[in-house]
XYZ file of C-alpha atoms in Angstrom:
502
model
C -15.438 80.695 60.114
C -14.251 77.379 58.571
C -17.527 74.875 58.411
C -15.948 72.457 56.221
C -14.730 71.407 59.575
C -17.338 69.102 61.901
C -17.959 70.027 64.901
C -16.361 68.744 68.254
C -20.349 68.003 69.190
C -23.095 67.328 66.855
C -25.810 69.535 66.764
C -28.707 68.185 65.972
C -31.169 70.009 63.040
C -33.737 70.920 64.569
C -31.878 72.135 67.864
C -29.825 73.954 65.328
C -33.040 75.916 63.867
C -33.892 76.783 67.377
C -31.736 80.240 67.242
C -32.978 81.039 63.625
C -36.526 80.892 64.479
C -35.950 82.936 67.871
C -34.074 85.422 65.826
C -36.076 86.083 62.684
C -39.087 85.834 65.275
C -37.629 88.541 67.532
C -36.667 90.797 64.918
C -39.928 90.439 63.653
C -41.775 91.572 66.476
C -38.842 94.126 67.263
C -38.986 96.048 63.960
C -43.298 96.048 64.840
C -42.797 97.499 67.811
C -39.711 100.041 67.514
C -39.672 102.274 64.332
C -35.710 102.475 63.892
C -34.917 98.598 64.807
C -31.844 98.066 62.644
C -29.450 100.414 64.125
C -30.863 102.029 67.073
C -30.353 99.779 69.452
C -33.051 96.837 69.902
C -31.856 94.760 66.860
C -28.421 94.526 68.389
C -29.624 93.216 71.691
C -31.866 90.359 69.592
C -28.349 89.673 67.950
C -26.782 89.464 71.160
C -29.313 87.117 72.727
C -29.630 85.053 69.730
C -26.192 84.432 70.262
C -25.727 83.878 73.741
C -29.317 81.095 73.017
C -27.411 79.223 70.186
C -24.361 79.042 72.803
C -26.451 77.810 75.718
C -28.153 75.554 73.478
C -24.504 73.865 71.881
C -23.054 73.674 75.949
C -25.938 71.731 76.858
C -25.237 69.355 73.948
C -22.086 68.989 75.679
C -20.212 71.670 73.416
C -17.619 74.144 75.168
C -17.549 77.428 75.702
C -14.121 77.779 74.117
C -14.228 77.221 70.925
C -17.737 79.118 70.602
C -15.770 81.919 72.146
C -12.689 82.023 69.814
C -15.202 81.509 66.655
C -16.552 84.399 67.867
C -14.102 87.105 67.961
C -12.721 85.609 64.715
C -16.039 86.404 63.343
C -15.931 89.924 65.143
C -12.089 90.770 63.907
C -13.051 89.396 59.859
C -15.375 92.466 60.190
C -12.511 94.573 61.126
C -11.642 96.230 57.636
C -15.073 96.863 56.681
C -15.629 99.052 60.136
C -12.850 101.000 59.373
C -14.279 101.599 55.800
C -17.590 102.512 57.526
C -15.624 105.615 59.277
C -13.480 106.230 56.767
C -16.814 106.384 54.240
C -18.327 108.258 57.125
C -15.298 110.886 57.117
C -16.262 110.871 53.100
C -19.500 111.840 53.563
C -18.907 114.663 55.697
C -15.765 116.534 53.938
C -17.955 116.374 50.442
C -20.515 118.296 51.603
C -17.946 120.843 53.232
C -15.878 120.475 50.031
C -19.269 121.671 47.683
C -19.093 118.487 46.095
C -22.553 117.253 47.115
C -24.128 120.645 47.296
C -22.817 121.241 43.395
C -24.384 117.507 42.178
C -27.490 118.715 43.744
C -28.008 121.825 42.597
C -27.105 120.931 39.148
C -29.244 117.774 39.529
C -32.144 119.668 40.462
C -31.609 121.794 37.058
C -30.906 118.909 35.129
C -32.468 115.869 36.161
C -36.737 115.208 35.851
C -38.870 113.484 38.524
C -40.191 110.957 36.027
C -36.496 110.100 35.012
C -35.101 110.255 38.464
C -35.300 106.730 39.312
C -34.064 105.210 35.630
C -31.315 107.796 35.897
C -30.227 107.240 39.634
C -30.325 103.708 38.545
C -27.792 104.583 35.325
C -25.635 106.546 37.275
C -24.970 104.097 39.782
C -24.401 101.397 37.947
C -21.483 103.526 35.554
C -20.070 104.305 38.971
C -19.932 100.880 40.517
C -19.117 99.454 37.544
C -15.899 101.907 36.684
C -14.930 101.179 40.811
C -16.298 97.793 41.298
C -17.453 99.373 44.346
C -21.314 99.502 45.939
C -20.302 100.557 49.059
C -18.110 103.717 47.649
C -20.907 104.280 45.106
C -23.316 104.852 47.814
C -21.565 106.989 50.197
C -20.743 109.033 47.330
C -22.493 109.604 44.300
C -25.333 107.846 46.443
C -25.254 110.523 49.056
C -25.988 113.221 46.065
C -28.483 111.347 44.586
C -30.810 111.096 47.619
C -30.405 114.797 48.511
C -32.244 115.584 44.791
C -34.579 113.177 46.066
C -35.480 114.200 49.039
C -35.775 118.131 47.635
C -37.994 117.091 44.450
C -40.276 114.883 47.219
C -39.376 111.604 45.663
C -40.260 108.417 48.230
C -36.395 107.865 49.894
C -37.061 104.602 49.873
C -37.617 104.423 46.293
C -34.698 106.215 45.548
C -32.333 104.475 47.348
C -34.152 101.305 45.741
C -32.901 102.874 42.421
C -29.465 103.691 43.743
C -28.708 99.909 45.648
C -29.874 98.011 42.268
C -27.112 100.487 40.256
C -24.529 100.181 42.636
C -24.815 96.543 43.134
C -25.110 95.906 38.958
C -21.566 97.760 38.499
C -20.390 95.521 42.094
C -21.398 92.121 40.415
C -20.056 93.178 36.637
C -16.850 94.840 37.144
C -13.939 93.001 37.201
C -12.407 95.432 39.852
C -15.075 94.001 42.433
C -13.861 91.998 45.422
C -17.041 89.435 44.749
C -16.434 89.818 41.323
C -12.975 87.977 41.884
C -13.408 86.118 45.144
C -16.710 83.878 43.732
C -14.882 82.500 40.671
C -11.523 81.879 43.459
C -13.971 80.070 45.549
C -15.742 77.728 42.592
C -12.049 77.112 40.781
C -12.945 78.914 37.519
C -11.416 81.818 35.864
C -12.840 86.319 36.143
C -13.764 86.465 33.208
C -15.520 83.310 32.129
C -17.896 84.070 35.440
C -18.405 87.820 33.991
C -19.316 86.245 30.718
C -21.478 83.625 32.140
C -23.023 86.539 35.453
C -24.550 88.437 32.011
C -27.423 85.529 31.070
C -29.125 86.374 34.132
C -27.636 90.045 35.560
C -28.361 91.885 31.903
C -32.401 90.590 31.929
C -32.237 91.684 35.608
C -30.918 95.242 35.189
C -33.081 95.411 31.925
C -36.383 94.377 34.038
C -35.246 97.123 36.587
C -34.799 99.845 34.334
C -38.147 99.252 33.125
C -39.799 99.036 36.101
C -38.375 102.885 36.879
C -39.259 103.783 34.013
C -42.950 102.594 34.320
C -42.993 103.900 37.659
C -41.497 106.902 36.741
C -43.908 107.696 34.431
C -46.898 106.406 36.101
C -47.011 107.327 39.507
C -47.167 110.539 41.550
C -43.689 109.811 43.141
C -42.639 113.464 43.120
C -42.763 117.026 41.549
C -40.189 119.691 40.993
C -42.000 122.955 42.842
C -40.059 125.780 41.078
C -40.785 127.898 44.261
C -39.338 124.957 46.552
C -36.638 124.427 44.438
C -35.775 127.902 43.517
C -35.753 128.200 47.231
C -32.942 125.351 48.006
C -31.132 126.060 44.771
C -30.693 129.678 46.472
C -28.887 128.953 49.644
C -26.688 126.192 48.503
C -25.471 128.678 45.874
C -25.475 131.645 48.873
C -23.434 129.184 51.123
C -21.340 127.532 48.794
C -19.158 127.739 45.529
C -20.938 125.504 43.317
C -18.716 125.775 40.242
C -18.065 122.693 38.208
C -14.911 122.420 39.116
C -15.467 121.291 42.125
C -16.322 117.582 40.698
C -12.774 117.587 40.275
C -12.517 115.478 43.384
C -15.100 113.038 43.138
C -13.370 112.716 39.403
C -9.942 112.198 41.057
C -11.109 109.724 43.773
C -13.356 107.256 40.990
C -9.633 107.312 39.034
C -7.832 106.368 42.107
C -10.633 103.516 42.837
C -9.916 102.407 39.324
C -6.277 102.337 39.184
C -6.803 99.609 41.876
C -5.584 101.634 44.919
C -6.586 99.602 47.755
C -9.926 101.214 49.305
C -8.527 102.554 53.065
C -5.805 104.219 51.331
C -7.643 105.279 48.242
C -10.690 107.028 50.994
C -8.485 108.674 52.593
C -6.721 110.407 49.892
C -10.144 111.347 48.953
C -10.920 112.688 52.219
C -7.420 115.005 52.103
C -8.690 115.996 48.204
C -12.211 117.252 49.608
C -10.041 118.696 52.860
C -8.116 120.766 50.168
C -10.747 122.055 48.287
C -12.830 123.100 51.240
C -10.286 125.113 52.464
C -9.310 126.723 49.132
C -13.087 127.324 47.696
C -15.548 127.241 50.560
C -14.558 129.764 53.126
C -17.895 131.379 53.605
C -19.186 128.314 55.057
C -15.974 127.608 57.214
C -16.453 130.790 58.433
C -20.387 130.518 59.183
C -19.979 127.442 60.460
C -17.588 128.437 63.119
C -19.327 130.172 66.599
C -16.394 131.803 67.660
C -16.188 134.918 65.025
C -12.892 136.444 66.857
C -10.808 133.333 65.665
C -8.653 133.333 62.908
C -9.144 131.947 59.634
C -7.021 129.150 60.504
C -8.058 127.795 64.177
C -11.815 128.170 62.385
C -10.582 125.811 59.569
C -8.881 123.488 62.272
C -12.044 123.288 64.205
C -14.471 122.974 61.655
C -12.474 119.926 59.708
C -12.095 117.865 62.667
C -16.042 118.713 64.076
C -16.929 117.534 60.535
C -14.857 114.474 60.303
C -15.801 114.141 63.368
C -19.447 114.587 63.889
C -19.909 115.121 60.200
C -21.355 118.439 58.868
C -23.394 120.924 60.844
C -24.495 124.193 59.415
C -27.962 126.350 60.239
C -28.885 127.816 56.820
C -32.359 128.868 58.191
C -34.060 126.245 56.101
C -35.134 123.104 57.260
C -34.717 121.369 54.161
C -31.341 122.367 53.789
C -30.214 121.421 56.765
C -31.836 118.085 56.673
C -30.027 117.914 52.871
C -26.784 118.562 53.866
C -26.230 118.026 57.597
C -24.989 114.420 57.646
C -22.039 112.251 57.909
C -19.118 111.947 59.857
C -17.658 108.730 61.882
C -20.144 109.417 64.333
C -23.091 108.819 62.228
C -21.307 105.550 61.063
C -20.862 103.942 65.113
C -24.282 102.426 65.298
C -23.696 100.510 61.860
C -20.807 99.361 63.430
C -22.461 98.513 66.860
C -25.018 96.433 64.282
C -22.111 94.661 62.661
C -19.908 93.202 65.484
C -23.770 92.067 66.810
C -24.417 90.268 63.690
C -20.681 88.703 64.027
C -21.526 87.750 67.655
C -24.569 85.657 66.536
C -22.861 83.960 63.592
C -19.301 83.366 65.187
C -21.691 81.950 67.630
C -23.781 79.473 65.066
C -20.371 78.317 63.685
C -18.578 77.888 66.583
C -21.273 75.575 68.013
C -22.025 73.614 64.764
C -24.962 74.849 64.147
C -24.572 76.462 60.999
C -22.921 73.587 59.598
C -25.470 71.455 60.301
C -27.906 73.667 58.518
C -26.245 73.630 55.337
C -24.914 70.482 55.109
C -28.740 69.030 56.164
C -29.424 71.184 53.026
C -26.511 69.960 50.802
C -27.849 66.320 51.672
C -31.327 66.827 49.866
C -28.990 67.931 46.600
C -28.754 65.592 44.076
C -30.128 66.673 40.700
C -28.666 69.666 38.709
C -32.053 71.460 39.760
C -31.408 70.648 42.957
C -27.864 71.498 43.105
C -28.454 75.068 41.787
C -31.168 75.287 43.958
C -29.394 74.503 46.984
C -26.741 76.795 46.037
C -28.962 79.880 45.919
C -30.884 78.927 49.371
C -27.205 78.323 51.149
C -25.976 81.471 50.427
C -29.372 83.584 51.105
C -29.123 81.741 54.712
C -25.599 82.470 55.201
C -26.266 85.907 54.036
C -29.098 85.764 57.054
C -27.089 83.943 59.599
C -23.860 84.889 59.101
C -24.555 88.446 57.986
C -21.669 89.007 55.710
C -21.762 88.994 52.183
C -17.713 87.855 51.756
C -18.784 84.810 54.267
C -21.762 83.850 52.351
C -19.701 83.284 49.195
C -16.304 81.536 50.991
C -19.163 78.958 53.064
C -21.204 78.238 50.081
C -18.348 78.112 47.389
C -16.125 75.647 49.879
C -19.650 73.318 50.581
C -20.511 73.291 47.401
C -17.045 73.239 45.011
C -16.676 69.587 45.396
C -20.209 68.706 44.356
C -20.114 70.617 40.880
C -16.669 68.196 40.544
C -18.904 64.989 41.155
C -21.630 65.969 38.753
C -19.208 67.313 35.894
C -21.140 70.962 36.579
C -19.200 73.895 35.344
C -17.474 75.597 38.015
C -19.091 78.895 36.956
C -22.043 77.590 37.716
C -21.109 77.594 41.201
C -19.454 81.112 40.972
C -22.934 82.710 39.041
C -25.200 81.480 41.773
C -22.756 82.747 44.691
C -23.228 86.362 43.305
C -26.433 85.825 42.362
C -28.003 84.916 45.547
C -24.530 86.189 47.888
C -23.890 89.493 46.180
C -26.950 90.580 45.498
C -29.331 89.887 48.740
C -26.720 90.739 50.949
C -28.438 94.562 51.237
C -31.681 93.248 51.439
C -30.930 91.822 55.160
C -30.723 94.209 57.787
C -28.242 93.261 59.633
C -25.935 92.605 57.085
C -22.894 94.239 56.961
C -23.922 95.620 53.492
C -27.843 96.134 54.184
C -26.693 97.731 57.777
C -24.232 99.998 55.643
C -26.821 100.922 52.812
C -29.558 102.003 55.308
C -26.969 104.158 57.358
C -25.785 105.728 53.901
C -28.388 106.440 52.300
C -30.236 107.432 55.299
C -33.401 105.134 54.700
C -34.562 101.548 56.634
C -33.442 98.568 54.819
C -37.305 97.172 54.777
C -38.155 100.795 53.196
C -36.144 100.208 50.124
C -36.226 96.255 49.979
C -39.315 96.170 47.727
C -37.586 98.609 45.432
C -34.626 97.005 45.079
C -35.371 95.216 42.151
C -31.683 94.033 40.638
C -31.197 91.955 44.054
C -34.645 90.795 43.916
C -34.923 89.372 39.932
C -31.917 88.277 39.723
C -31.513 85.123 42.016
C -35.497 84.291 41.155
C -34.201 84.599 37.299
C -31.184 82.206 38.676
C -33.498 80.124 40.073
C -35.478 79.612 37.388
C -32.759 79.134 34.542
C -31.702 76.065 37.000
C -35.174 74.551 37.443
C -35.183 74.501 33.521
C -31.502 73.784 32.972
C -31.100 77.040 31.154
C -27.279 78.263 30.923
C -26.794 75.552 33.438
C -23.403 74.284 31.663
C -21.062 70.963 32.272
C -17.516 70.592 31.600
C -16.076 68.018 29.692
C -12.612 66.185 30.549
C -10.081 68.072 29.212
C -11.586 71.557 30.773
C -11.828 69.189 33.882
C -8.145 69.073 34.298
C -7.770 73.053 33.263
C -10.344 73.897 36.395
C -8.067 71.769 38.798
C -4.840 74.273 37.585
C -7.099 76.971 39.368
C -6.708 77.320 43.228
C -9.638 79.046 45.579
C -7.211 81.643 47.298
C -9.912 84.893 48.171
C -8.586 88.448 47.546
C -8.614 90.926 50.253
C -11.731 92.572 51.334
C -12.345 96.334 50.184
C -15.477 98.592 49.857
């Protein structure tokens, strides 16, 4: 979706609104009136007739059909690579808890780790993770996954803990210089990685600090969960029954956070994962292979065969005789992953939509107008990439539109470039799970098995940081120019994004 481009047809503003309103309006009223309204079903049709309104809308404005449809199904296939890390991650999700590894992180999490320290811990954890991987989305489906089954046995609030998890994840996604934001904001704003690392840590180190202190108080102060020996004694029990929960195990969520490291791109590196766990299930956890399968007259091998694909499948299915258990541990697979993606090419319907017609460039350049101060500028930076975030729902097309609208602007007012590339992470990365429909909030929700408005007010990273962005603007804080001779450095450096990964 190029906007830097005018439309064949102006749109005018406030016909251009008109879709926004009936959207966030709809939602509104859908997520009141259906319980699961992100991925069951009713959001996607408010997507879908969001979009089809915004297209009406731009046709009677004399716009054509044509180009709205083109813009969107190139909207739908930029999407493309994250759905297939959605099954892929799905795929993850289900051959780790067939391989032991998430049985053996929670029943030596439920020996190790304290409910008052849970959330400061999940939080730590997380954020090492990400940070090693430069990945959120593998954190989560991972390590995340884990995390949320000691939650949900020591009766932590899920939407708490995945609060805890998200504000981790997305710390070690905005620091790490293996991050696909982490290198496509400074491409976008002309500046170089590691001068927008530097400059992310005056407003991403108070946020983290905040949130870790906010688990903590929480932690310590509130009722948010107890360890019942009996309960846990109980759960601790059958996992160790059903499945070899020897340390050793860990040796292939170990292996896969190298392979993330080393830089292997994130299709191939999940599915060497997947193969890893494949391996280990069938060398350590025959018991459950064996339970698992109906047919008791088949051999070893055809039970393997079955069970492996059913999982990868339809993710993992076993009756323990304990609710609990089974509610732990019977998850993932692509299946589990389809609505997300039904979610997703929704959201891409509605924005390919809004810029096909012109309507979303007429909303941010209405906003780019009012920008003239440094506050201002900053300002307008932040609220562009939020709304792209909302309309476009895609975190990688949040920061491309706002860096492209707003690189030339920072040139005019001698603004240093990272400027630009902070407040596309700050507001882009980081509230991109905090929208529903998102690909990343859509994602997190499916993952971690909680509604994105459950864990919103709890994800406290992505909600300090672009108010603590914000605010160092307003008061000119950090807010740095560039003299002449960096000038001419800056225009060395050419905006070309890296390839999209989890």
């Amino acid at each position: 979706m190029d906007t830097n481009k005018e439309s064949a047809i102006s749109i005018p503003l406030h016909i251009s609104f008109m879709p926004v309103v009936f959207l966030i309006t709809a939602l509104m009223f859908t997520v009141i009136i259906f319980k699961d309204a992100t991925t069951a079903g009713p959001a996607q049709v408010v997507l879908i007739s969001a979009g089809f309104l915004t297209a009406l809308l731009a046709v009677m404005k004399g716009q054509k059909w044509q180009p709205i449809e083109q813009s969107i199904i190139t909207s739908i296939s930029d999407v493309m690579q994250a759905c297939l890390i959605l099954l892929l991650i799905g795929m993850v999700i289900g051959t780790w808890i067939l391989s032991g590894v998430v049985p053996t992180i929670i029943y030596w999490g439920l020996k190790i780790i304290t409910p008052s320290l849970f959330l400061f811990t999940a939080c730590i954890i997380s954020a090492f993770i990400s940070l090693a991987t430069g990945s959120s989305w593998s954190t989560a489906g991972t390590i995340g996954v884990a995390l949320m089954g000691i939650a949900s046995a020591a009766g932590i609030p899920l939407g708490l803990a995945a609060g805890a998890i998200i504000s981790g994840a997305y710390f070690g996604d905005k620091m790490s210089p293996f991050s696909e934001t982490t290198n496509l904001a400074p491409s976008m704003s002309g500046t170089e990685l590691f001068t927008h690392i530097k400059h992310m840590t005056y407003t991403t180190i108070p946020g983290i600090t905040i949130a870790l202190i906010l688990f903590l108080i929480i932690g310590f102060t509130q009722n948010i969960g107890s360890f019942d020996q009996n309960k846990i004694s109980m759960i601790s029990n059958i996992i160790s029954s059903k499945f070899d929960i020897s340390l050793y195990i860990l040796s292939v969520p170990i292996i896969t956070f190298i392979i993330i490291i080393k830089k292997v791109p994130a299709i191939p590196a999940l599915f060497i994962s997947i193969l890893l766990a494949i391996t280990c299930a069938l060398i350590f956890q025959k018991t459950v292979i064996l339970e698992m399968i109906q047919n008791k007259e088949v051999g070893y091998i055809t039970a393997s065969y079955k069970v492996i694909i059913t999982t990868l499948s339809k993710g993992f299915n076993l009756k323990s005789g304990n609710e609990i258990v089974d509610k732990l541990l019977n998850k993932g697979g692509m299946y589990a992953m389809l609505q997300t993606i039904w979610l997703i090419l929704s959201a891409m319907f509605f924005a390919g939509a809004m810029s096909g017609s012109g309507m979303l460039h007429s909303i941010v350049m209405a906003i780019i107008k009012k920008a003239q101060s440094t506050r201002s500028i900053i300002t307008a930076t932040l609220l562009t990439a939020i709304i792209t975030n909302i309309l476009a729902a895609e975190q990688y097309l949040s920061i491309v539109i706002t860096g492209r609208m707003y690189q030339d602007i920072y040139k005019e007012k001698n603004l240093h470039p990272k400027n630009l590339s902070r407040a596309l992470e700050d507001a882009g990365t980081l509230t991109s799970p905090l929208v529903p429909w998102n690909t990343c909030g859509s994602y997190m929700s499916t993952t971690l098995g909680v509604s994105t408005l459950s864990y919103l007010p709890f994800a406290f990273l992505n909600l300090i940081v672009p108010v603590i962005s914000f605010v160092y603007g307003l008061i000119g804080l950090t807010i740095e120019k560039i003299n002449n001779e960096e000038k001419e450095e800056q225009q060395e450096i050419s905006p070309h994004p890296p390839q999209q990964g989890a």
